[in-house]
Amino acid sequence: AGGDSFYEYLLKVWLQGGKEETKYRRAYDRAMKGIMDKLIHISRPNYLTYVAELKYGKIIHKMDHLACFLGGNLALGAYTHPEGLESSEAQRQLKTGKQLAYTCYQMYSRFDSGLSPEYVDFRNGKNDFEKGRDAPYYLLRPEVSETMFILYHLTKDPVYREWGWEIFQAIEEQTKTDSAYAAIKDVDTMEKEDRMESFFMAETLKYLYLLQNDNHTIDLLNTHVFNTEAHPLKILSLVT
């Protein structure tokens, strides 16, 4: 999860450059194939798709909130695949992206607070996963909101709006203070911290707003690329 921006930019550098520097797209597709072949796993009993970690040759069955960016990134890669959206590899990327988005939504909805911990452990028990024992906190992170926005933008499936709205309502109910929005120490106890990360306004709220509002000029397939800090940048050929 800590290297998420690298994989994101392999795709987005290729897109912003007008799809001319093919070495970045090839590297991206190779990396996504490696992730899907080696790190994608299915939980029990409810068959949730998750991306595990590989550490010193050992699979760690945990999924960080940070890794939830991958759902949207895979979908964007599928819709811009050089062989077309209907190609087998693009369809595999899109299917995996949608499945990861659903798992990330479950990371929120399965907790009474409606908020996700920093990561979850997959133990194939009766509940598929449990909150990370040493990271039960919620930092107002943007990755799930980003994935919901991208998938809705590309597919127009209203379920992503519904999931995003549920997440926004939980944020509004559980983290709002008199002056701002607070990080949460534990998604079960809901004790607030006296801090708000800057990415909450710059990214999380921006994606949640765009998810619910069609009245904007962002077009991820033709005119814009979001950098990893959620700044919309134009395709280079459109920059005057």
Tab-separated table of C-alpha atoms in Angstrom:
chain	number	residue	atom	x	y	z
A	1	ALA	CA	0.000	0.000	0.000
A	2	GLY	CA	2.876	2.375	0.700
A	3	GLY	CA	3.875	2.394	-2.975
A	4	ASP	CA	0.428	3.188	-4.328
A	5	SER	CA	1.396	6.425	-6.067
A	6	PHE	CA	3.995	4.657	-8.216
A	7	TYR	CA	1.432	2.303	-9.754
A	8	GLU	CA	-1.047	5.134	-10.106
A	9	TYR	CA	1.420	7.275	-12.009
A	10	LEU	CA	2.517	4.527	-14.384
A	11	LEU	CA	-0.974	4.744	-15.838
A	12	LYS	CA	-1.529	8.473	-15.463
A	13	VAL	CA	1.792	9.602	-16.966
A	14	TRP	CA	0.866	7.570	-20.045
A	15	LEU	CA	-2.607	9.126	-20.146
A	16	GLN	CA	-1.511	12.703	-19.585
A	17	GLY	CA	1.129	12.383	-22.281
A	18	GLY	CA	-1.468	11.462	-24.873
A	19	LYS	CA	-0.797	7.703	-24.665
A	20	GLU	CA	2.454	8.165	-26.601
A	21	GLU	CA	5.006	6.906	-24.059
A	22	THR	CA	4.012	3.266	-24.231
A	23	LYS	CA	6.724	2.061	-21.847
A	24	TYR	CA	4.650	3.399	-18.933
A	25	ARG	CA	1.513	1.579	-20.053
A	26	ARG	CA	3.443	-1.657	-20.539
A	27	ALA	CA	4.945	-1.328	-17.073
A	28	TYR	CA	1.518	-0.619	-15.621
A	29	ASP	CA	-0.119	-3.636	-17.241
A	30	ARG	CA	2.751	-5.872	-16.150
A	31	ALA	CA	2.428	-4.606	-12.578
A	32	MET	CA	-1.358	-5.077	-12.534
A	33	LYS	CA	-0.991	-8.605	-13.893
A	34	GLY	CA	1.467	-9.369	-11.115
A	35	ILE	CA	-0.908	-8.003	-8.491
A	36	MET	CA	-3.877	-9.917	-9.863
A	37	ASP	CA	-1.901	-13.154	-10.260
A	38	LYS	CA	-0.117	-13.117	-6.905
A	39	LEU	CA	-1.798	-10.755	-4.432
A	40	ILE	CA	-5.534	-10.959	-5.112
A	41	HIS	CA	-7.295	-13.338	-2.712
A	42	ILE	CA	-10.873	-14.267	-1.855
A	43	SER	CA	-12.131	-14.281	1.731
A	44	ARG	CA	-14.468	-16.711	3.434
A	45	PRO	CA	-17.353	-17.033	4.049
A	46	ASN	CA	-18.611	-14.143	1.875
A	47	TYR	CA	-16.086	-14.233	-0.965
A	48	LEU	CA	-14.752	-10.710	-0.709
A	49	THR	CA	-11.909	-9.885	-3.083
A	50	TYR	CA	-8.916	-8.257	-1.405
A	51	VAL	CA	-5.335	-7.398	-2.229
A	52	ALA	CA	-2.870	-8.897	0.239
A	53	GLU	CA	0.706	-7.833	0.949
A	54	LEU	CA	3.897	-9.661	0.065
A	55	LYS	CA	6.637	-9.258	2.663
A	56	TYR	CA	9.936	-11.154	2.442
A	57	GLY	CA	8.273	-13.762	0.257
A	58	LYS	CA	5.348	-14.296	2.645
A	59	ILE	CA	1.728	-13.350	1.957
A	60	ILE	CA	0.225	-11.132	4.667
A	61	HIS	CA	-3.557	-11.327	4.561
A	62	LYS	CA	-4.309	-7.710	5.377
A	63	MET	CA	-5.643	-4.863	3.283
A	64	ASP	CA	-4.931	-1.215	4.005
A	65	HIS	CA	-7.387	1.588	3.392
A	66	LEU	CA	-4.597	3.030	1.238
A	67	ALA	CA	-4.880	0.025	-1.081
A	68	CYS	CA	-8.480	0.954	-1.901
A	69	PHE	CA	-7.202	3.353	-4.561
A	70	LEU	CA	-6.629	0.255	-6.679
A	71	GLY	CA	-10.308	-0.293	-7.472
A	72	GLY	CA	-10.599	2.990	-9.342
A	73	ASN	CA	-7.143	2.722	-10.856
A	74	LEU	CA	-7.882	-0.697	-12.332
A	75	ALA	CA	-11.166	0.578	-13.760
A	76	LEU	CA	-9.443	3.561	-15.387
A	77	GLY	CA	-6.803	1.261	-16.794
A	78	ALA	CA	-9.488	-1.020	-18.220
A	79	TYR	CA	-11.411	1.782	-19.910
A	80	THR	CA	-8.215	3.093	-21.537
A	81	HIS	CA	-6.668	-0.272	-22.385
A	82	PRO	CA	-4.803	-0.216	-25.737
A	83	GLU	CA	-6.640	-3.384	-26.836
A	84	GLY	CA	-10.045	-1.937	-25.935
A	85	LEU	CA	-12.437	-2.292	-23.025
A	86	GLU	CA	-13.798	-5.594	-24.350
A	87	SER	CA	-10.385	-7.269	-24.403
A	88	SER	CA	-9.874	-10.074	-21.921
A	89	GLU	CA	-7.214	-8.219	-19.943
A	90	ALA	CA	-9.275	-5.026	-19.703
A	91	GLN	CA	-12.296	-7.018	-18.546
A	92	ARG	CA	-10.173	-8.745	-15.926
A	93	GLN	CA	-8.919	-5.398	-14.654
A	94	LEU	CA	-12.429	-3.938	-14.555
A	95	LYS	CA	-13.911	-6.955	-12.777
A	96	THR	CA	-11.158	-6.916	-10.163
A	97	GLY	CA	-11.532	-3.165	-9.674
A	98	LYS	CA	-15.270	-3.491	-9.069
A	99	GLN	CA	-14.762	-6.367	-6.651
A	100	LEU	CA	-12.167	-4.398	-4.676
A	101	ALA	CA	-14.505	-1.393	-4.539
A	102	TYR	CA	-17.184	-3.570	-2.961
A	103	THR	CA	-14.722	-4.887	-0.374
A	104	CYS	CA	-13.654	-1.334	0.462
A	105	TYR	CA	-17.285	-0.368	0.925
A	106	GLN	CA	-17.671	-3.326	3.283
A	107	MET	CA	-14.685	-2.048	5.282
A	108	TYR	CA	-16.928	0.900	6.160
A	109	SER	CA	-20.385	-0.609	6.329
A	110	ARG	CA	-19.561	-3.551	8.583
A	111	PHE	CA	-18.567	-1.346	11.500
A	112	ASP	CA	-21.311	0.206	13.605
A	113	SER	CA	-19.767	3.650	13.169
A	114	GLY	CA	-19.893	3.332	9.369
A	115	LEU	CA	-16.177	4.162	9.215
A	116	SER	CA	-13.221	2.042	8.152
A	117	PRO	CA	-10.121	1.322	10.246
A	118	GLU	CA	-6.673	1.938	8.781
A	119	TYR	CA	-6.511	-1.683	7.689
A	120	VAL	CA	-8.328	-4.968	8.150
A	121	ASP	CA	-7.030	-8.498	8.708
A	122	PHE	CA	-8.560	-11.294	6.673
A	123	ARG	CA	-8.761	-14.428	8.790
A	124	ASN	CA	-11.428	-16.458	6.961
A	125	GLY	CA	-13.617	-16.471	10.055
A	126	LYS	CA	-17.315	-15.855	10.284
A	127	ASN	CA	-16.915	-12.152	9.467
A	128	ASP	CA	-14.335	-12.334	6.636
A	129	PHE	CA	-12.185	-9.665	8.289
A	130	GLU	CA	-11.595	-7.761	11.510
A	131	LYS	CA	-10.077	-4.358	12.205
A	132	GLY	CA	-6.303	-4.154	12.424
A	133	ARG	CA	-5.277	-4.710	16.005
A	134	ASP	CA	-2.609	-2.015	16.026
A	135	ALA	CA	-4.420	0.433	13.714
A	136	PRO	CA	-8.103	0.766	14.648
A	137	TYR	CA	-8.108	4.459	13.776
A	138	TYR	CA	-9.798	6.379	10.961
A	139	LEU	CA	-7.835	9.274	9.471
A	140	LEU	CA	-10.433	10.648	7.008
A	141	ARG	CA	-8.533	9.077	4.117
A	142	PRO	CA	-9.622	9.603	0.466
A	143	GLU	CA	-8.873	6.310	-1.322
A	144	VAL	CA	-12.341	4.795	-1.102
A	145	SER	CA	-14.041	8.042	-2.117
A	146	GLU	CA	-11.643	8.270	-5.058
A	147	THR	CA	-12.492	4.775	-6.252
A	148	MET	CA	-16.233	5.403	-5.915
A	149	PHE	CA	-15.955	8.588	-7.977
A	150	ILE	CA	-13.893	6.970	-10.746
A	151	LEU	CA	-16.150	3.939	-11.022
A	152	TYR	CA	-19.304	6.051	-11.128
A	153	HIS	CA	-17.721	8.452	-13.627
A	154	LEU	CA	-16.823	5.576	-15.951
A	155	THR	CA	-19.747	3.176	-15.500
A	156	LYS	CA	-22.604	5.465	-14.380
A	157	ASP	CA	-23.708	2.683	-12.047
A	158	PRO	CA	-25.653	4.482	-9.264
A	159	VAL	CA	-24.539	1.978	-6.634
A	160	TYR	CA	-21.241	3.847	-6.308
A	161	ARG	CA	-23.111	7.051	-5.540
A	162	GLU	CA	-25.157	5.217	-2.926
A	163	TRP	CA	-22.065	3.783	-1.252
A	164	GLY	CA	-20.346	7.174	-1.337
A	165	TRP	CA	-23.386	8.837	0.189
A	166	GLU	CA	-23.414	6.320	3.046
A	167	ILE	CA	-19.743	7.017	3.695
A	168	PHE	CA	-20.308	10.771	3.650
A	169	GLN	CA	-23.187	10.454	6.109
A	170	ALA	CA	-21.015	8.434	8.480
A	171	ILE	CA	-18.250	11.029	8.254
A	172	GLU	CA	-20.729	13.822	8.913
A	173	GLU	CA	-22.286	12.043	11.867
A	174	GLN	CA	-19.190	10.620	13.520
A	175	THR	CA	-16.313	13.031	12.865
A	176	LYS	CA	-17.796	16.538	12.675
A	177	THR	CA	-16.858	18.964	15.458
A	178	ASP	CA	-17.719	22.598	16.126
A	179	SER	CA	-14.749	23.765	14.075
A	180	ALA	CA	-13.743	20.976	11.663
A	181	TYR	CA	-13.735	17.198	11.183
A	182	ALA	CA	-11.666	14.996	13.467
A	183	ALA	CA	-9.669	11.839	12.979
A	184	ILE	CA	-10.998	8.948	15.078
A	185	LYS	CA	-8.816	6.911	17.457
A	186	ASP	CA	-10.908	3.745	17.183
A	187	VAL	CA	-13.813	3.059	14.821
A	188	ASP	CA	-15.598	1.161	17.607
A	189	THR	CA	-15.176	3.586	20.521
A	190	MET	CA	-15.381	6.689	18.272
A	191	GLU	CA	-13.086	8.798	20.467
A	192	LYS	CA	-12.010	11.850	18.482
A	193	GLU	CA	-8.474	13.133	18.012
A	194	ASP	CA	-7.620	16.826	18.025
A	195	ARG	CA	-6.475	16.921	14.418
A	196	MET	CA	-7.684	16.868	10.829
A	197	GLU	CA	-5.416	15.800	7.975
A	198	SER	CA	-5.146	18.276	5.081
A	199	PHE	CA	-6.000	15.571	2.548
A	200	PHE	CA	-9.521	15.387	3.957
A	201	MET	CA	-10.569	18.664	2.343
A	202	ALA	CA	-8.181	18.446	-0.611
A	203	GLU	CA	-9.127	14.900	-1.610
A	204	THR	CA	-11.814	13.089	0.394
A	205	LEU	CA	-14.448	15.827	0.258
A	206	LYS	CA	-13.558	16.720	-3.328
A	207	TYR	CA	-14.158	13.182	-4.560
A	208	LEU	CA	-17.349	12.832	-2.523
A	209	TYR	CA	-18.639	16.109	-3.963
A	210	LEU	CA	-17.808	15.193	-7.561
A	211	LEU	CA	-19.367	11.778	-7.024
A	212	GLN	CA	-22.753	13.385	-6.341
A	213	ASN	CA	-22.515	16.225	-8.866
A	214	ASP	CA	-22.619	15.738	-12.635
A	215	ASN	CA	-22.316	19.462	-13.300
A	216	HIS	CA	-18.573	19.576	-13.900
A	217	THR	CA	-16.234	19.419	-16.890
A	218	ILE	CA	-13.952	16.615	-15.643
A	219	ASP	CA	-13.593	13.883	-18.270
A	220	LEU	CA	-11.180	11.132	-17.264
A	221	LEU	CA	-11.221	9.510	-20.697
A	222	ASN	CA	-10.553	12.569	-22.845
A	223	THR	CA	-9.392	15.699	-21.062
A	224	HIS	CA	-8.234	15.250	-17.461
A	225	VAL	CA	-6.015	13.253	-15.141
A	226	PHE	CA	-6.140	13.526	-11.354
A	227	ASN	CA	-2.768	13.475	-9.690
A	228	THR	CA	-2.333	11.548	-6.461
A	229	GLU	CA	-3.361	14.602	-4.426
A	230	ALA	CA	-6.657	14.942	-6.355
A	231	HIS	CA	-5.657	17.944	-8.457
A	232	PRO	CA	-7.302	17.699	-11.909
A	233	LEU	CA	-4.685	18.236	-14.604
A	234	LYS	CA	-5.386	18.599	-18.297
A	235	ILE	CA	-4.002	16.233	-20.912
A	236	LEU	CA	-0.803	17.891	-22.135
A	237	SER	CA	-2.059	18.388	-25.679
A	238	LEU	CA	-4.883	20.560	-24.288
A	239	VAL	CA	-2.613	22.850	-22.278
A	240	THR	CA	-2.221	26.229	-23.979
